[in-house]
Amino acid sequence: AQSVTQLGSHVSVSEGALVLLRCNYSSSVPPYLFWYVQYPNQGLQLLLKYTTGATLVKGINGFEAEFKKSETSFQLTKPSAHMSDAAEYFCAVSDNYGQNFVFGPGTRLSVLP
Amino acid sequence: DAGITQSPRYKITETGRQVTLMCHQTWSHSYMFWYRQDLGHGLRLIYYSAAADITDKGEVPDGYVVSRSKTENFPLTLESATRSQTSVYFCASSGGGGNTEAFFGQGTRLTVV
């Protein structure tokens, strides 16, 4: 069975500082990995995804993520945090058929002025 | 409008009543999903559907019923609402194939009193 863990339910950074959110997964098949963002009272919006190929993937709003198979990790980063980045971030893994998305518990990002 | 829409956005119901949450997508995606989001639990899959007339249970299906007579619609029914079903419910759809993401609706906040 697939599972996803995210280190830290709440992360605080200062505006302009590096954002680093950690995600580890378990999957019996080559994974497809996703990061989603959720703003208050809204649905989830895709930030980026890893399917195959390059292990460093770029997403929207200046975010990027690195897939490390040996560490079963999919780490999300942004070089410089902006106040508008404050939101809940979810890591997810999908199977080969896209019929089973498993989400991590989420990390709430606060950006301090 | 193109996309995935949920209705209603907010609903208050009484214990024991039947309530149906609606989900409609315009992309003709094969897969559709219902999740509930609760503090401390992240998103948990209730039911999913691979195509019209094909549905399957997810992680937390008890107390819920789904149907999918048309590809674009995937209603979720709480047959006899309980307070433990107070939650935010998200519908999502995906084209399938593993490398495609899930697209989320705006959510329905359901309160059972």
Short mmCIF file of C-alpha atoms in Angstrom, two decimals, chain A residues 45-91:
data_model
loop_
_atom_site.label_atom_id
_atom_site.label_comp_id
_atom_site.label_asym_id
_atom_site.label_seq_id
_atom_site.Cartn_x
_atom_site.Cartn_y
_atom_site.Cartn_z
CA GLN A 45 -4.27 23.39 -6.59
CA LEU A 46 -1.42 21.55 -8.27
CA LEU A 47 2.01 23.10 -7.71
CA LEU A 48 4.08 20.56 -9.61
CA LYS A 49 4.41 16.88 -10.39
CA TYR A 50 7.05 14.27 -11.04
CA THR A 51 6.22 11.52 -13.51
CA THR A 52 9.39 10.37 -15.27
CA GLY A 53 12.64 11.88 -16.50
CA ALA A 54 14.36 14.79 -14.81
CA THR A 55 14.32 14.46 -11.06
CA LEU A 56 14.22 18.21 -10.49
CA VAL A 57 10.85 19.57 -11.50
CA LYS A 58 9.70 23.16 -11.60
CA GLY A 59 6.25 24.31 -10.73
CA ILE A 60 4.20 27.43 -10.39
CA ASN A 61 4.94 30.40 -8.14
CA GLY A 62 8.70 29.73 -8.08
CA PHE A 63 8.47 26.33 -6.41
CA GLU A 64 10.51 23.33 -7.41
CA ALA A 65 10.89 19.81 -6.10
CA GLU A 66 13.53 17.14 -6.23
CA PHE A 67 12.75 13.43 -6.48
CA LYS A 68 15.29 11.21 -4.75
CA LYS A 69 14.51 7.58 -5.34
CA SER A 70 17.20 6.28 -2.99
CA GLU A 71 15.72 8.31 -0.16
CA THR A 72 12.08 7.85 -1.26
CA SER A 73 11.69 11.59 -0.90
CA PHE A 74 10.13 14.45 -2.85
CA GLN A 75 11.32 17.69 -1.28
CA LEU A 76 9.65 20.99 -2.11
CA THR A 77 11.67 24.21 -2.10
CA LYS A 78 11.39 27.86 -2.92
CA PRO A 79 14.42 30.11 -2.63
CA SER A 80 12.63 33.14 -1.25
CA ALA A 81 9.34 33.00 0.63
CA HIS A 82 6.61 35.51 -0.04
CA MET A 83 3.73 36.39 2.23
CA SER A 84 1.35 34.96 -0.38
CA ASP A 85 2.96 31.52 0.06
CA ALA A 86 1.27 31.07 3.42
CA ALA A 87 -0.99 28.06 2.89
CA GLU A 88 -1.32 24.33 3.49
CA TYR A 89 0.87 22.09 1.35
CA PHE A 90 0.11 18.47 0.55
CA CYS A 91 2.37 15.86 -0.95
#
